[in-house]
Amino acid sequence: MKKLTLMIAAASLSLLSTQSIAAEGKVVTMNELEYDTKLELALRNAQQKDYESAFPVLLQYAKYGDKLAQNIVGTYMLAGVGTKENIAEGLTWLGLAIEQEDQTWIKHYKSLTKNLSPEHKKMLEEQTEQYRAKYGYRAQFMACRQEAKQLGSNLKTHRCRKIKDTERQVKVRVFDDANS
């Protein structure tokens, strides 16, 4: 019984420390145009199969909370494209990206994780929660809402985007790489 109590206490402390991590990051403000241009360049590099140039920038934007970047980074890590293969971290990024509620991404994530053991699923959920505390939409100043899929369309899709202030600035929370 004491062992169980200690485990619950340790889990609670772990959860509290994860929540405090989000508050520790340094908040940086950047110009919306600068933010968008650098991301678009990385996406173009990825489209042109220049994965070595695209990956580090996409990882930076994944850490800024961008859901598309998180999805791409997770996919690249699973396949070892532009980076070293890392299945656990790749699945973590994919699990974080589904905050956007993209049904294709959710189905893909479920298909990749359906055969994991309960222990592995628990570890993945814990790692994803740690990432969410730092790189999730709330921690990274994002707003998620239903938007038209295309201009003039009645079809809606759930999208997460950076919140812009009246001066067209966006905020990002940056963490020391040694601790992230």
Coordinates of N, CA and C in Angstrom, one line a residue:
M1 N 0.8 -1.2 0.0 CA 0.0 0.0 0.0 C 0.9 1.3 0.0
K2 N 2.0 1.2 0.8 CA 2.9 2.4 0.8 C 3.5 2.6 -0.6
K3 N 3.8 1.5 -1.2 CA 4.4 1.6 -2.6 C 3.4 2.3 -3.5
L4 N 2.1 2.0 -3.5 CA 1.1 2.6 -4.3 C 1.0 4.1 -4.0
T5 N 1.0 4.4 -2.7 CA 0.9 5.8 -2.3 C 2.1 6.6 -2.8
L6 N 3.3 6.0 -2.7 CA 4.5 6.7 -3.2 C 4.5 6.9 -4.7
M7 N 3.9 5.9 -5.5 CA 3.8 6.0 -6.9 C 2.9 7.1 -7.3
I8 N 1.7 7.2 -6.6 CA 0.8 8.2 -6.9 C 1.4 9.6 -6.6
A9 N 2.1 9.7 -5.5 CA 2.7 11.0 -5.1 C 3.8 11.4 -6.2
A10 N 4.5 10.4 -6.6 CA 5.6 10.7 -7.6 C 4.9 11.1 -8.9
A11 N 3.8 10.5 -9.3 CA 3.1 10.8 -10.5 C 2.5 12.3 -10.4
S12 N 2.0 12.6 -9.2 CA 1.5 13.9 -9.0 C 2.6 15.0 -9.1
L13 N 3.7 14.7 -8.5 CA 4.8 15.6 -8.6 C 5.3 15.8 -10.0
S14 N 5.3 14.7 -10.7 CA 5.7 14.7 -12.1 C 4.8 15.6 -12.9
L15 N 3.5 15.5 -12.7 CA 2.5 16.3 -13.4 C 2.7 17.8 -13.0
L16 N 2.9 18.1 -11.7 CA 3.1 19.5 -11.3 C 4.4 20.0 -11.9
S17 N 5.4 19.2 -12.0 CA 6.7 19.8 -12.6 C 6.5 20.0 -14.1
T18 N 5.7 19.2 -14.8 CA 5.4 19.4 -16.2 C 4.6 20.7 -16.4
Q19 N 3.7 21.0 -15.5 CA 2.9 22.2 -15.6 C 3.8 23.4 -15.4
S20 N 4.8 23.3 -14.5 CA 5.6 24.4 -14.2 C 6.6 24.7 -15.3
I21 N 6.9 23.7 -16.1 CA 7.8 23.8 -17.2 C 7.3 24.8 -18.2
A22 N 6.0 24.8 -18.4 CA 5.4 25.7 -19.4 C 5.6 27.2 -19.0
A23 N 5.6 27.4 -17.7 CA 5.8 28.8 -17.2 C 7.2 29.3 -17.3
E24 N 8.1 28.3 -17.4 CA 9.6 28.7 -17.4 C 10.1 29.2 -18.7
G25 N 9.5 28.9 -19.8 CA 10.0 29.4 -21.1 C 10.0 30.9 -21.2
K26 N 10.9 31.3 -22.0 CA 11.1 32.8 -22.3 C 10.1 33.1 -23.4
V27 N 9.3 34.2 -23.2 CA 8.3 34.6 -24.3 C 9.0 35.6 -25.2
V28 N 9.0 35.4 -26.5 CA 9.6 36.2 -27.5 C 8.6 36.7 -28.4
T29 N 8.6 38.0 -28.8 CA 7.7 38.5 -29.7 C 8.4 38.7 -31.1
M30 N 7.7 38.3 -32.2 CA 8.3 38.5 -33.5 C 7.3 39.0 -34.5
N31 N 7.7 39.6 -35.5 CA 6.9 40.1 -36.6 C 6.2 39.0 -37.3
E32 N 4.9 39.1 -37.5 CA 4.1 38.1 -38.2 C 4.7 37.7 -39.6
L33 N 5.2 38.7 -40.3 CA 5.7 38.5 -41.7 C 7.0 37.6 -41.6
E34 N 7.9 38.0 -40.6 CA 9.1 37.2 -40.4 C 8.8 35.8 -40.0
Y35 N 7.9 35.6 -39.1 CA 7.4 34.3 -38.6 C 6.9 33.5 -39.8
D36 N 6.0 34.0 -40.6 CA 5.4 33.3 -41.7 C 6.3 33.0 -42.8
T37 N 7.2 33.9 -43.1 CA 8.1 33.8 -44.2 C 9.1 32.6 -44.0
K38 N 9.6 32.6 -42.8 CA 10.6 31.5 -42.4 C 9.9 30.1 -42.5
L39 N 8.7 30.0 -42.0 CA 8.0 28.8 -42.0 C 7.7 28.4 -43.5
E40 N 7.2 29.3 -44.3 CA 6.9 29.0 -45.7 C 8.1 28.5 -46.5
L41 N 9.3 29.1 -46.2 CA 10.5 28.7 -46.8 C 10.8 27.2 -46.4
A42 N 10.7 26.9 -45.2 CA 10.9 25.5 -44.7 C 10.0 24.6 -45.4
L43 N 8.7 24.9 -45.5 CA 7.7 24.1 -46.1 C 8.1 23.9 -47.6
R44 N 8.5 25.0 -48.2 CA 8.9 24.9 -49.7 C 10.1 23.9 -49.8
N45 N 11.1 24.1 -48.9 CA 12.3 23.2 -48.9 C 11.9 21.7 -48.7
A46 N 10.9 21.5 -47.9 CA 10.4 20.1 -47.7 C 9.7 19.6 -48.9
Q47 N 8.9 20.4 -49.5 CA 8.2 20.1 -50.8 C 9.2 19.7 -51.9
Q48 N 10.4 20.4 -51.9 CA 11.4 20.2 -52.9 C 12.4 19.1 -52.5
K49 N 12.0 18.4 -51.4 CA 12.8 17.3 -50.9 C 14.2 17.7 -50.4
D50 N 14.4 18.9 -50.0 CA 15.6 19.4 -49.3 C 15.4 19.2 -47.8
Y51 N 15.3 18.0 -47.4 CA 14.9 17.7 -46.0 C 15.9 18.1 -45.0
E52 N 17.2 18.1 -45.3 CA 18.2 18.6 -44.4 C 18.1 20.0 -44.0
S53 N 17.7 20.8 -45.0 CA 17.5 22.3 -44.7 C 16.1 22.5 -44.0
A54 N 15.1 21.7 -44.4 CA 13.8 21.9 -43.9 C 13.6 21.5 -42.5
F55 N 14.2 20.3 -42.1 CA 14.0 19.7 -40.8 C 14.3 20.7 -39.6
P56 N 15.5 21.3 -39.5 CA 15.7 22.1 -38.3 C 14.8 23.2 -38.2
V57 N 14.3 23.8 -39.3 CA 13.4 25.0 -39.2 C 12.0 24.4 -38.8
L58 N 11.6 23.3 -39.4 CA 10.3 22.7 -39.0 C 10.3 22.3 -37.6
L59 N 11.4 21.8 -37.1 CA 11.5 21.5 -35.6 C 11.3 22.7 -34.8
Q60 N 12.0 23.8 -35.2 CA 11.8 25.0 -34.4 C 10.3 25.5 -34.4
Y61 N 9.7 25.4 -35.5 CA 8.3 25.8 -35.6 C 7.3 24.8 -34.9
A62 N 7.7 23.5 -34.9 CA 7.0 22.6 -34.1 C 7.0 23.0 -32.6
K63 N 8.2 23.4 -32.2 CA 8.4 23.9 -30.8 C 7.6 25.2 -30.6
Y64 N 7.3 26.0 -31.6 CA 6.5 27.2 -31.5 C 5.1 26.9 -31.5
G65 N 4.7 25.6 -31.6 CA 3.3 25.2 -31.6 C 2.6 25.0 -32.9
D66 N 3.3 25.2 -34.0 CA 2.7 25.0 -35.3 C 2.3 23.6 -35.6
K67 N 1.0 23.3 -35.8 CA 0.5 21.9 -35.9 C 1.0 21.2 -37.2
L68 N 1.1 21.9 -38.3 CA 1.6 21.3 -39.5 C 3.0 20.9 -39.3
A69 N 3.8 21.8 -38.8 CA 5.2 21.5 -38.5 C 5.4 20.3 -37.6
Q70 N 4.5 20.3 -36.6 CA 4.6 19.1 -35.6 C 4.3 17.8 -36.4
N71 N 3.3 17.9 -37.2 CA 2.9 16.6 -38.0 C 4.1 16.2 -38.9
I72 N 4.7 17.2 -39.6 CA 5.8 16.9 -40.5 C 7.0 16.4 -39.7
V73 N 7.3 17.0 -38.7 CA 8.5 16.6 -37.8 C 8.3 15.2 -37.3
G74 N 7.1 14.9 -36.8 CA 6.8 13.5 -36.4 C 7.0 12.5 -37.5
T75 N 6.5 12.8 -38.7 CA 6.6 11.9 -39.8 C 8.0 11.7 -40.2
Y76 N 8.8 12.8 -40.3 CA 10.2 12.7 -40.6 C 11.0 11.9 -39.6
M77 N 10.7 12.1 -38.3 CA 11.4 11.3 -37.3 C 11.0 9.8 -37.3
L78 N 9.8 9.5 -37.7 CA 9.4 8.1 -37.8 C 10.2 7.4 -39.0
A79 N 10.4 8.2 -40.0 CA 11.1 7.6 -41.2 C 12.6 7.9 -41.3
G80 N 13.1 8.7 -40.4 CA 14.5 9.1 -40.5 C 14.8 10.0 -41.7
V81 N 13.9 10.9 -42.0 CA 14.0 11.8 -43.2 C 14.5 13.1 -42.7
G82 N 15.7 13.5 -43.1 CA 16.3 14.8 -42.7 C 16.8 14.8 -41.3
T83 N 16.7 13.7 -40.6 CA 17.1 13.6 -39.2 C 17.3 12.1 -38.9
K84 N 17.8 11.8 -37.7 CA 18.0 10.5 -37.2 C 16.6 9.9 -36.9
E85 N 16.4 8.6 -37.2 CA 15.1 8.0 -36.9 C 14.9 7.9 -35.4
N86 N 13.7 8.3 -34.9 CA 13.4 8.3 -33.5 C 11.9 8.0 -33.4
I87 N 11.5 6.8 -33.3 CA 10.1 6.4 -33.3 C 9.3 7.0 -32.1
A88 N 9.9 7.0 -30.9 CA 9.1 7.5 -29.8 C 8.9 9.0 -29.9
E89 N 9.9 9.7 -30.3 CA 9.7 11.2 -30.4 C 8.8 11.5 -31.6
G90 N 9.0 10.8 -32.6 CA 8.1 11.0 -33.8 C 6.6 10.8 -33.4
L91 N 6.3 9.7 -32.7 CA 4.9 9.5 -32.3 C 4.5 10.6 -31.3
T92 N 5.4 11.1 -30.5 CA 5.1 12.2 -29.6 C 4.7 13.4 -30.3
W93 N 5.4 13.8 -31.4 CA 5.1 15.0 -32.2 C 3.8 14.8 -32.9
L94 N 3.5 13.6 -33.4 CA 2.3 13.3 -34.1 C 1.1 13.4 -33.1
G95 N 1.3 12.9 -31.9 CA 0.3 13.0 -30.9 C 0.0 14.4 -30.5
L96 N 1.0 15.2 -30.5 CA 0.8 16.7 -30.2 C 0.1 17.4 -31.4
A97 N 0.4 17.0 -32.6 CA -0.2 17.7 -33.8 C -1.7 17.5 -33.8
I98 N -2.2 16.4 -33.3 CA -3.6 16.1 -33.4 C -4.5 17.0 -32.6
E99 N -3.9 17.9 -31.8 CA -4.6 19.0 -31.2 C -5.4 19.7 -32.2
Q100 N -5.0 19.7 -33.4 CA -5.6 20.5 -34.5 C -6.9 19.7 -34.9
E101 N -7.1 18.5 -34.5 CA -8.3 17.7 -34.8 C -8.5 17.4 -36.3
D102 N -7.4 17.3 -37.0 CA -7.5 16.9 -38.4 C -7.7 15.4 -38.4
Q103 N -8.9 15.0 -39.0 CA -9.3 13.6 -39.0 C -8.3 12.7 -39.7
T104 N -7.6 13.1 -40.7 CA -6.6 12.3 -41.4 C -5.5 12.0 -40.5
W105 N -5.0 13.1 -39.8 CA -3.9 12.9 -38.8 C -4.3 12.0 -37.7
I106 N -5.5 12.2 -37.2 CA -6.0 11.3 -36.0 C -6.0 9.9 -36.4
K107 N -6.5 9.6 -37.6 CA -6.6 8.2 -38.1 C -5.2 7.6 -38.3
H108 N -4.3 8.4 -38.8 CA -2.9 8.0 -39.0 C -2.2 7.7 -37.6
Y109 N -2.4 8.6 -36.7 CA -1.8 8.4 -35.4 C -2.4 7.1 -34.7
K110 N -3.7 6.9 -34.8 CA -4.3 5.7 -34.2 C -3.8 4.5 -34.8
S111 N -3.7 4.5 -36.2 CA -3.2 3.3 -36.8 C -1.7 3.0 -36.4
L112 N -0.9 4.0 -36.2 CA 0.5 3.8 -35.8 C 0.6 3.3 -34.3
T113 N -0.4 3.7 -33.5 CA -0.3 3.4 -32.1 C -1.2 2.2 -31.6
K114 N -2.0 1.7 -32.5 CA -3.0 0.7 -32.1 C -2.4 -0.6 -31.5
N115 N -1.2 -1.0 -32.0 CA -0.6 -2.2 -31.5 C 0.5 -2.0 -30.4
L116 N 0.6 -0.8 -29.9 CA 1.5 -0.6 -28.8 C 1.0 -1.3 -27.5
S117 N 1.9 -1.8 -26.7 CA 1.5 -2.4 -25.4 C 1.0 -1.3 -24.5
P118 N 0.2 -1.7 -23.5 CA -0.3 -0.7 -22.6 C 0.8 0.1 -21.9
E119 N 1.9 -0.5 -21.6 CA 3.0 0.2 -21.0 C 3.6 1.3 -22.0
H120 N 3.8 0.9 -23.3 CA 4.3 1.8 -24.3 C 3.3 3.0 -24.5
K121 N 2.0 2.6 -24.5 CA 1.0 3.7 -24.7 C 1.0 4.7 -23.6
K122 N 1.2 4.2 -22.3 CA 1.2 5.1 -21.2 C 2.5 6.0 -21.3
M123 N 3.6 5.4 -21.6 CA 4.8 6.2 -21.8 C 4.7 7.3 -22.8
L124 N 4.0 6.9 -24.0 CA 3.8 7.8 -25.0 C 2.9 9.0 -24.6
E125 N 1.8 8.6 -23.9 CA 0.9 9.6 -23.4 C 1.6 10.6 -22.4
E126 N 2.4 10.1 -21.6 CA 3.1 10.9 -20.6 C 4.1 11.9 -21.3
Q127 N 4.8 11.3 -22.3 CA 5.7 12.2 -23.1 C 5.0 13.2 -23.9
T128 N 3.8 12.9 -24.5 CA 3.0 13.8 -25.2 C 2.5 14.9 -24.3
E129 N 2.1 14.6 -23.1 CA 1.7 15.6 -22.1 C 2.8 16.5 -21.7
Q130 N 4.0 16.0 -21.6 CA 5.1 16.9 -21.3 C 5.4 17.9 -22.5
Y131 N 5.3 17.4 -23.7 CA 5.5 18.2 -24.9 C 4.3 19.2 -24.9
R132 N 3.1 18.8 -24.6 CA 1.9 19.7 -24.7 C 2.1 20.9 -23.7
A133 N 2.7 20.6 -22.6 CA 2.9 21.7 -21.6 C 3.8 22.7 -22.1
K134 N 4.7 22.4 -23.0 CA 5.7 23.3 -23.6 C 5.3 23.8 -25.0
Y135 N 4.8 22.9 -25.8 CA 4.6 23.1 -27.3 C 3.2 23.0 -27.7
G136 N 2.3 22.8 -26.8 CA 0.8 22.7 -27.2 C 0.3 24.1 -27.5
Y137 N -0.9 24.1 -28.0 CA -1.5 25.3 -28.5 C -1.7 26.4 -27.4
R138 N -2.0 25.9 -26.2 CA -2.2 26.9 -25.1 C -0.9 27.5 -24.7
A139 N 0.2 26.7 -24.6 CA 1.5 27.1 -24.1 C 2.1 28.0 -25.2
Q140 N 1.8 27.9 -26.4 CA 2.4 28.6 -27.5 C 1.5 29.7 -28.2
F141 N 0.6 30.2 -27.4 CA -0.2 31.3 -27.9 C -0.9 31.1 -29.2
M142 N -1.6 30.0 -29.3 CA -2.4 29.6 -30.5 C -3.9 29.7 -30.2
A143 N -4.7 29.8 -31.2 CA -6.1 29.8 -31.1 C -6.6 28.7 -32.1
C144 N -7.4 27.8 -31.6 CA -8.0 26.8 -32.5 C -9.5 27.0 -32.7
R145 N -9.9 26.9 -33.9 CA -11.4 27.1 -34.2 C -11.7 26.5 -35.6
Q146 N -13.0 26.5 -35.8 CA -13.5 26.0 -37.1 C -13.4 27.1 -38.1
E147 N -12.8 26.7 -39.3 CA -12.7 27.6 -40.4 C -13.1 27.0 -41.7
A148 N -13.4 27.8 -42.7 CA -13.8 27.3 -44.0 C -12.6 26.6 -44.6
K149 N -12.8 25.4 -45.2 CA -11.7 24.6 -45.8 C -11.0 25.4 -46.9
Q150 N -11.9 26.0 -47.7 CA -11.4 26.8 -48.9 C -12.2 28.1 -48.9
L151 N -11.7 29.1 -49.5 CA -12.4 30.3 -49.7 C -13.7 30.0 -50.4
G152 N -14.8 30.5 -49.9 CA -16.1 30.3 -50.5 C -16.8 28.9 -50.3
S153 N -16.2 28.1 -49.5 CA -16.7 26.8 -49.2 C -17.5 26.8 -47.9
N154 N -18.5 25.9 -47.8 CA -19.3 25.7 -46.6 C -18.6 24.6 -45.7
L155 N -17.7 23.9 -46.3 CA -17.0 22.8 -45.5 C -16.1 23.5 -44.5
K156 N -16.2 23.0 -43.3 CA -15.4 23.5 -42.2 C -14.3 22.5 -41.8
T157 N -13.2 23.1 -41.3 CA -12.1 22.3 -40.7 C -11.6 23.0 -39.5
H158 N -11.0 22.2 -38.6 CA -10.5 22.8 -37.3 C -9.1 23.2 -37.6
R159 N -8.7 24.4 -37.3 CA -7.4 24.9 -37.5 C -6.9 25.7 -36.3
C160 N -5.6 25.5 -36.0 CA -4.9 26.2 -34.9 C -3.9 27.2 -35.6
R161 N -4.0 28.4 -35.1 CA -3.1 29.5 -35.7 C -2.6 30.3 -34.6
K162 N -1.4 31.0 -34.8 CA -0.8 31.9 -33.9 C -1.8 33.1 -33.6
I163 N -1.9 33.5 -32.4 CA -2.6 34.7 -32.1 C -1.8 35.9 -32.4
K164 N -2.3 36.8 -33.2 CA -1.6 38.0 -33.6 C -2.1 39.2 -32.8
D165 N -1.3 40.1 -32.4 CA -1.7 41.3 -31.7 C -2.1 42.4 -32.7
T166 N -2.5 43.5 -32.2 CA -2.9 44.6 -33.1 C -1.8 45.2 -34.0
E167 N -0.5 44.9 -33.6 CA 0.6 45.4 -34.4 C 1.2 44.3 -35.3
R168 N 0.4 43.2 -35.4 CA 0.8 42.0 -36.3 C 2.1 41.4 -35.8
Q169 N 2.1 41.2 -34.5 CA 3.2 40.5 -33.8 C 2.7 39.2 -33.3
V170 N 3.5 38.2 -33.2 CA 3.1 36.9 -32.6 C 4.1 36.6 -31.5
K171 N 3.6 35.8 -30.5 CA 4.4 35.4 -29.4 C 4.8 33.9 -29.5
V172 N 6.0 33.6 -29.1 CA 6.4 32.2 -29.0 C 7.1 32.1 -27.6
R173 N 6.9 30.9 -27.1 CA 7.6 30.6 -25.8 C 8.8 29.7 -26.2
V174 N 10.0 30.2 -25.8 CA 11.2 29.5 -26.2 C 11.8 28.9 -24.9
F175 N 12.3 27.6 -25.1 CA 12.9 26.9 -23.9 C 14.4 26.7 -24.2
D176 N 15.1 26.6 -23.2 CA 16.6 26.3 -23.3 C 16.6 24.9 -23.8
D177 N 17.4 24.7 -24.9 CA 17.5 23.4 -25.6 C 18.0 22.3 -24.7
A178 N 18.8 22.6 -23.7 CA 19.3 21.6 -22.8 C 18.2 21.0 -21.9
N179 N 17.1 21.8 -21.7 CA 16.0 21.3 -20.9 C 14.8 20.9 -21.7
S180 N 14.9 21.0 -23.0 CA 13.7 20.6 -23.8 C 13.8 19.3 -24.5

